[in-house]
């Protein structure tokens, strides 16, 4: 359903990069990354509208030019995360 497109609960996403390019969109709206390991994860040019990162470990994560409107990050570890 539209309200939950991808559920990666409990996944190990350390160091993974999600990057838009001129030929590939990075449309991850409604993504559920609750309780994942995602240190050093990168999102660049991605739409993460209404995504949920609650209780995830996302140390040193990077969000560059992303749409994070209405996203949740309750109790996520965002130590040294970069938003811009």
Tab-separated table of N, CA, C and O in Angstrom:
chain	number	residue	atom	x	y	z
A	1	UNK	N	0.827	-1.208	0.000
A	1	UNK	CA	0.000	0.000	0.000
A	1	UNK	C	0.865	1.265	0.000
A	1	UNK	O	2.019	1.230	0.387
A	2	UNK	N	0.296	2.354	-0.410
A	2	UNK	CA	1.028	3.608	-0.510
A	2	UNK	C	1.594	4.059	0.826
A	2	UNK	O	2.637	4.680	0.881
A	3	UNK	N	0.949	3.717	1.919
A	3	UNK	CA	1.403	4.192	3.219
A	3	UNK	C	2.599	3.413	3.752
A	3	UNK	O	3.148	3.770	4.770
A	4	UNK	N	3.020	2.348	3.090
A	4	UNK	CA	4.202	1.616	3.508
A	4	UNK	C	4.788	0.905	2.291
A	4	UNK	O	4.508	-0.244	2.019
A	5	UNK	N	5.656	1.594	1.606
A	5	UNK	CA	6.197	1.057	0.372
A	5	UNK	C	7.281	0.012	0.597
A	5	UNK	O	7.361	-0.970	-0.115
A	6	UNK	N	8.156	0.236	1.566
A	6	UNK	CA	9.269	-0.676	1.790
A	6	UNK	C	9.577	-0.720	3.275
A	6	UNK	O	9.792	0.310	3.898
A	7	UNK	N	9.600	-1.894	3.862
A	7	UNK	CA	9.861	-2.081	5.282
A	7	UNK	C	11.168	-2.850	5.422
A	7	UNK	O	11.253	-4.011	5.054
A	8	UNK	N	12.199	-2.174	5.926
A	8	UNK	CA	13.509	-2.810	6.099
A	8	UNK	C	13.855	-2.969	7.572
A	8	UNK	O	15.023	-2.951	7.958
A	9	UNK	N	12.871	-3.144	8.394
A	9	UNK	CA	13.038	-3.291	9.846
A	9	UNK	C	14.131	-4.324	10.158
A	9	UNK	O	14.109	-5.440	9.659
A	10	UNK	N	15.087	-3.897	10.994
A	10	UNK	CA	16.125	-4.798	11.461
A	10	UNK	C	17.274	-5.023	10.488
A	10	UNK	O	18.198	-5.774	10.786
A	11	UNK	N	17.257	-4.387	9.328
A	11	UNK	CA	18.303	-4.602	8.319
A	11	UNK	C	19.623	-3.936	8.711
A	11	UNK	O	19.654	-2.973	9.464
A	12	UNK	N	20.717	-4.456	8.170
A	12	UNK	CA	22.036	-3.845	8.331
A	12	UNK	C	22.334	-3.063	7.053
A	12	UNK	O	22.645	-3.649	6.016
A	13	UNK	N	22.214	-1.745	7.142
A	13	UNK	CA	22.422	-0.869	5.977
A	13	UNK	C	23.636	0.032	6.179
A	13	UNK	O	23.733	1.095	5.572
A	14	UNK	N	24.575	-0.379	7.006
A	14	UNK	CA	25.769	0.423	7.250
A	14	UNK	C	26.498	0.691	5.936
A	14	UNK	O	26.772	-0.224	5.161
A	15	UNK	N	26.771	1.971	5.662
A	15	UNK	CA	27.538	2.364	4.487
A	15	UNK	C	26.794	2.341	3.160
A	15	UNK	O	27.383	2.631	2.123
A	16	UNK	N	25.515	2.041	3.155
A	16	UNK	CA	24.740	1.993	1.908
A	16	UNK	C	24.500	3.415	1.397
A	16	UNK	O	24.341	4.350	2.171
A	17	UNK	N	24.484	3.576	0.077
A	17	UNK	CA	24.237	4.879	-0.543
A	17	UNK	C	23.015	4.809	-1.443
A	17	UNK	O	22.926	3.936	-2.304
A	18	UNK	N	22.092	5.741	-1.225
A	18	UNK	CA	20.922	5.928	-2.095
A	18	UNK	C	21.114	7.286	-2.758
A	18	UNK	O	21.029	8.309	-2.090
A	19	UNK	N	21.387	7.294	-4.049
A	19	UNK	CA	21.766	8.526	-4.734
A	19	UNK	C	20.966	8.670	-6.026
A	19	UNK	O	20.957	7.754	-6.856
A	20	UNK	N	20.330	9.824	-6.187
A	20	UNK	CA	19.624	10.116	-7.439
A	20	UNK	C	20.645	10.493	-8.509
A	20	UNK	O	21.728	10.987	-8.206
A	21	UNK	N	20.294	10.246	-9.740
A	21	UNK	CA	21.156	10.629	-10.863
A	21	UNK	C	20.262	11.177	-11.977
A	21	UNK	O	19.040	11.077	-11.895
A	22	UNK	N	20.861	11.728	-13.030
A	22	UNK	CA	20.037	12.242	-14.129
A	22	UNK	C	19.148	11.179	-14.783
A	22	UNK	O	18.109	11.482	-15.350
A	23	UNK	N	19.525	9.917	-14.663
A	23	UNK	CA	18.743	8.854	-15.290
A	23	UNK	C	17.965	7.994	-14.291
A	23	UNK	O	17.195	7.127	-14.693
A	24	UNK	N	18.173	8.232	-12.981
A	24	UNK	CA	17.520	7.399	-11.967
A	24	UNK	C	17.010	8.263	-10.818
A	24	UNK	O	17.773	8.974	-10.180
A	25	UNK	N	15.697	8.197	-10.569
A	25	UNK	CA	15.110	8.898	-9.428
A	25	UNK	C	15.407	8.120	-8.153
A	25	UNK	O	15.631	6.914	-8.186
A	26	UNK	N	15.385	8.819	-7.051
A	26	UNK	CA	15.548	8.184	-5.741
A	26	UNK	C	14.268	8.480	-4.961
A	26	UNK	O	14.223	9.349	-4.103
A	27	UNK	N	13.217	7.773	-5.302
A	27	UNK	CA	11.898	7.979	-4.706
A	27	UNK	C	11.668	6.907	-3.643
A	27	UNK	O	11.402	5.747	-3.953
A	28	UNK	N	11.813	7.302	-2.372
A	28	UNK	CA	11.694	6.378	-1.248
A	28	UNK	C	10.631	6.850	-0.262
A	28	UNK	O	10.761	6.655	0.943
A	29	UNK	N	9.584	7.467	-0.772
A	29	UNK	CA	8.494	7.935	0.085
A	29	UNK	C	7.919	6.760	0.877
A	29	UNK	O	7.837	5.637	0.367
A	30	UNK	N	7.527	7.036	2.111
A	30	UNK	CA	6.922	6.050	3.011
A	30	UNK	C	7.869	4.900	3.374
A	30	UNK	O	7.440	3.841	3.806
A	31	UNK	N	9.154	5.096	3.215
A	31	UNK	CA	10.148	4.093	3.584
A	31	UNK	C	10.094	3.845	5.088
A	31	UNK	O	9.946	4.786	5.868
A	32	UNK	N	10.192	2.604	5.519
A	32	UNK	CA	10.228	2.296	6.945
A	32	UNK	C	11.583	1.706	7.280
A	32	UNK	O	11.915	0.594	6.872
A	33	UNK	N	12.399	2.494	7.989
A	33	UNK	CA	13.711	2.045	8.432
A	33	UNK	C	13.769	2.037	9.949
A	33	UNK	O	14.755	2.427	10.547
A	34	UNK	N	12.716	1.599	10.585
A	34	UNK	CA	12.686	1.529	12.038
A	34	UNK	C	13.601	0.432	12.542
A	34	UNK	O	13.630	-0.669	11.995
A	35	UNK	N	14.401	0.757	13.564
A	35	UNK	CA	15.269	-0.213	14.234
A	35	UNK	C	16.274	-0.860	13.284
A	35	UNK	O	16.497	-2.066	13.320
A	36	UNK	N	16.881	-0.063	12.390
A	36	UNK	CA	17.924	-0.587	11.503
A	36	UNK	C	19.295	-0.082	11.938
A	36	UNK	O	19.414	0.918	12.639
A	37	UNK	N	20.324	-0.770	11.496
A	37	UNK	CA	21.701	-0.317	11.652
A	37	UNK	C	22.058	0.386	10.352
A	37	UNK	O	22.104	-0.253	9.298
A	38	UNK	N	22.286	1.688	10.407
A	38	UNK	CA	22.507	2.446	9.175
A	38	UNK	C	23.556	3.546	9.382
A	38	UNK	O	23.409	4.651	8.895
A	39	UNK	N	24.620	3.231	10.102
A	39	UNK	CA	25.695	4.209	10.262
A	39	UNK	C	26.361	4.438	8.911
A	39	UNK	O	26.476	3.522	8.098
A	40	UNK	N	26.750	5.665	8.663
A	40	UNK	CA	27.392	6.072	7.407
A	40	UNK	C	26.508	5.894	6.176
A	40	UNK	O	27.001	5.829	5.061
A	41	UNK	N	25.203	5.822	6.358
A	41	UNK	CA	24.294	5.721	5.217
A	41	UNK	C	24.183	7.094	4.548
A	41	UNK	O	24.284	8.120	5.213
A	42	UNK	N	24.037	7.105	3.242
A	42	UNK	CA	23.919	8.353	2.489
A	42	UNK	C	22.640	8.354	1.670
A	42	UNK	O	22.339	7.371	0.981
A	43	UNK	N	21.914	9.459	1.770
A	43	UNK	CA	20.765	9.726	0.904
A	43	UNK	C	21.084	11.028	0.181
A	43	UNK	O	21.316	12.044	0.830
A	44	UNK	N	21.102	11.015	-1.118
A	44	UNK	CA	21.420	12.221	-1.873
A	44	UNK	C	20.402	12.416	-2.993
A	44	UNK	O	20.264	11.554	-3.872
A	45	UNK	N	19.686	13.547	-2.924
A	45	UNK	CA	18.670	13.843	-3.933
A	45	UNK	C	17.448	12.958	-3.840
A	45	UNK	O	16.732	12.789	-4.823
A	46	UNK	N	17.192	12.410	-2.672
A	46	UNK	CA	16.088	11.455	-2.499
A	46	UNK	C	14.840	12.107	-1.919
A	46	UNK	O	14.922	13.022	-1.113
A	47	UNK	N	13.705	11.582	-2.306
A	47	UNK	CA	12.453	11.947	-1.669
A	47	UNK	C	12.156	10.886	-0.618
A	47	UNK	O	12.022	9.700	-0.937
A	48	UNK	N	12.094	11.318	0.640
A	48	UNK	CA	11.838	10.433	1.777
A	48	UNK	C	10.589	10.893	2.513
A	48	UNK	O	10.480	10.769	3.730
A	49	UNK	N	9.633	11.415	1.773
A	49	UNK	CA	8.388	11.944	2.316
A	49	UNK	C	7.700	10.905	3.192
A	49	UNK	O	7.519	9.750	2.786
A	50	UNK	N	7.359	11.310	4.413
A	50	UNK	CA	6.656	10.462	5.385
A	50	UNK	C	7.375	9.158	5.697
A	50	UNK	O	6.764	8.130	5.999
A	51	UNK	N	8.690	9.161	5.628
A	51	UNK	CA	9.460	7.970	5.982
A	51	UNK	C	9.640	7.901	7.492
A	51	UNK	O	9.495	8.892	8.199
A	52	UNK	N	9.966	6.719	7.991
A	52	UNK	CA	10.080	6.497	9.430
A	52	UNK	C	11.433	5.875	9.743
A	52	UNK	O	11.732	4.755	9.312
A	53	UNK	N	12.258	6.629	10.479
A	53	UNK	CA	13.592	6.185	10.876
A	53	UNK	C	13.657	5.962	12.387
A	53	UNK	O	14.737	5.910	12.959
A	54	UNK	N	12.532	5.827	13.038
A	54	UNK	CA	12.469	5.740	14.498
A	54	UNK	C	13.294	4.580	15.040
A	54	UNK	O	13.292	3.482	14.485
A	55	UNK	N	14.015	4.869	16.121
A	55	UNK	CA	14.814	3.895	16.862
A	55	UNK	C	15.933	3.268	16.039
A	55	UNK	O	16.439	2.193	16.378
A	56	UNK	N	16.355	3.932	14.965
A	56	UNK	CA	17.450	3.428	14.145
A	56	UNK	C	18.782	3.991	14.615
A	56	UNK	O	18.848	5.061	15.198
A	57	UNK	N	19.836	3.253	14.332
A	57	UNK	CA	21.197	3.734	14.591
A	57	UNK	C	21.719	4.276	13.280
A	57	UNK	O	21.984	3.513	12.348
A	58	UNK	N	21.818	5.617	13.194
A	58	UNK	CA	22.197	6.279	11.942
A	58	UNK	C	23.340	7.265	12.177
A	58	UNK	O	23.328	8.383	11.684
A	59	UNK	N	24.346	6.836	12.925
A	59	UNK	CA	25.488	7.705	13.213
A	59	UNK	C	26.210	8.060	11.918
A	59	UNK	O	26.391	7.218	11.046
A	60	UNK	N	26.613	9.327	11.811
A	60	UNK	CA	27.346	9.845	10.645
A	60	UNK	C	26.580	9.667	9.336
A	60	UNK	O	27.160	9.580	8.263
A	61	UNK	N	25.246	9.600	9.412
A	61	UNK	CA	24.439	9.518	8.193
A	61	UNK	C	24.430	10.875	7.490
A	61	UNK	O	24.686	11.903	8.104
A	62	UNK	N	24.166	10.853	6.178
A	62	UNK	CA	24.162	12.077	5.385
A	62	UNK	C	22.873	12.147	4.570
A	62	UNK	O	22.521	11.189	3.880
A	63	UNK	N	22.219	13.295	4.683
A	63	UNK	CA	20.999	13.572	3.925
A	63	UNK	C	21.253	14.841	3.122
A	63	UNK	O	21.197	15.935	3.660
A	64	UNK	N	21.577	14.711	1.849
A	64	UNK	CA	21.886	15.861	1.004
A	64	UNK	C	20.745	16.101	0.013
A	64	UNK	O	20.393	15.188	-0.748
A	65	UNK	N	20.183	17.299	0.052
A	65	UNK	CA	19.129	17.688	-0.901
A	65	UNK	C	17.979	16.681	-0.925
A	65	UNK	O	17.545	16.227	-1.984
A	66	UNK	N	17.507	16.309	0.259
A	66	UNK	CA	16.417	15.334	0.376
A	66	UNK	C	15.134	15.988	0.868
A	66	UNK	O	15.169	16.943	1.631
A	67	UNK	N	14.020	15.425	0.449
A	67	UNK	CA	12.716	15.823	0.975
A	67	UNK	C	12.407	14.907	2.149
A	67	UNK	O	12.165	13.715	1.968
A	68	UNK	N	12.436	15.459	3.368
A	68	UNK	CA	12.144	14.704	4.581
A	68	UNK	C	10.837	15.159	5.227
A	68	UNK	O	10.612	14.921	6.412
A	69	UNK	N	9.981	15.784	4.440
A	69	UNK	CA	8.723	16.316	4.981
A	69	UNK	C	7.912	15.215	5.657
A	69	UNK	O	7.728	14.128	5.111
A	70	UNK	N	7.460	15.506	6.858
A	70	UNK	CA	6.615	14.623	7.658
A	70	UNK	C	7.280	13.293	8.022
A	70	UNK	O	6.599	12.345	8.399
A	71	UNK	N	8.592	13.217	7.921
A	71	UNK	CA	9.298	11.995	8.311
A	71	UNK	C	9.473	11.952	9.823
A	71	UNK	O	9.491	12.978	10.492
A	72	UNK	N	9.619	10.737	10.355
A	72	UNK	CA	9.773	10.541	11.802
A	72	UNK	C	11.178	10.030	12.105
A	72	UNK	O	11.680	9.141	11.413
A	73	UNK	N	11.768	10.576	13.172
A	73	UNK	CA	13.092	10.144	13.612
A	73	UNK	C	13.125	10.013	15.128
A	73	UNK	O	14.128	10.274	15.761
A	74	UNK	N	12.027	9.567	15.712
A	74	UNK	CA	11.912	9.444	17.159
A	74	UNK	C	12.924	8.433	17.697
A	74	UNK	O	12.992	7.302	17.218
A	75	UNK	N	13.708	8.874	18.664
A	75	UNK	CA	14.697	8.023	19.336
A	75	UNK	C	15.731	7.425	18.386
A	75	UNK	O	16.350	6.406	18.705
A	76	UNK	N	15.934	8.024	17.226
A	76	UNK	CA	17.001	7.574	16.325
A	76	UNK	C	18.319	8.169	16.808
A	76	UNK	O	18.367	9.294	17.294
A	77	UNK	N	19.393	7.407	16.684
A	77	UNK	CA	20.730	7.902	17.024
A	77	UNK	C	21.302	8.567	15.782
A	77	UNK	O	21.741	7.893	14.853
A	78	UNK	N	21.267	9.897	15.774
A	78	UNK	CA	21.735	10.687	14.637
A	78	UNK	C	23.024	11.425	14.973
A	78	UNK	O	23.305	12.492	14.432
A	79	UNK	N	23.839	10.833	15.835
A	79	UNK	CA	25.126	11.433	16.215
A	79	UNK	C	25.951	11.728	14.980
A	79	UNK	O	26.158	10.838	14.134
A	80	UNK	N	26.386	12.973	14.841
A	80	UNK	CA	27.217	13.446	13.722
A	80	UNK	C	26.530	13.346	12.356
A	80	UNK	O	27.192	13.344	11.319
A	81	UNK	N	25.212	13.250	12.331
A	81	UNK	CA	24.490	13.235	11.051
A	81	UNK	C	24.560	14.610	10.396
A	81	UNK	O	24.674	15.629	11.069
A	82	UNK	N	24.508	14.621	9.075
A	82	UNK	CA	24.591	15.858	8.296
A	82	UNK	C	23.320	15.989	7.464
A	82	UNK	O	22.940	15.066	6.745
A	83	UNK	N	22.693	17.154	7.582
A	83	UNK	CA	21.487	17.473	6.792
A	83	UNK	C	21.797	18.723	5.980
A	83	UNK	O	22.250	19.713	6.526
A	84	UNK	N	21.545	18.683	4.701
A	84	UNK	CA	21.791	19.892	3.918
A	84	UNK	C	21.496	19.716	2.466
A	84	UNK	O	21.169	18.710	1.971
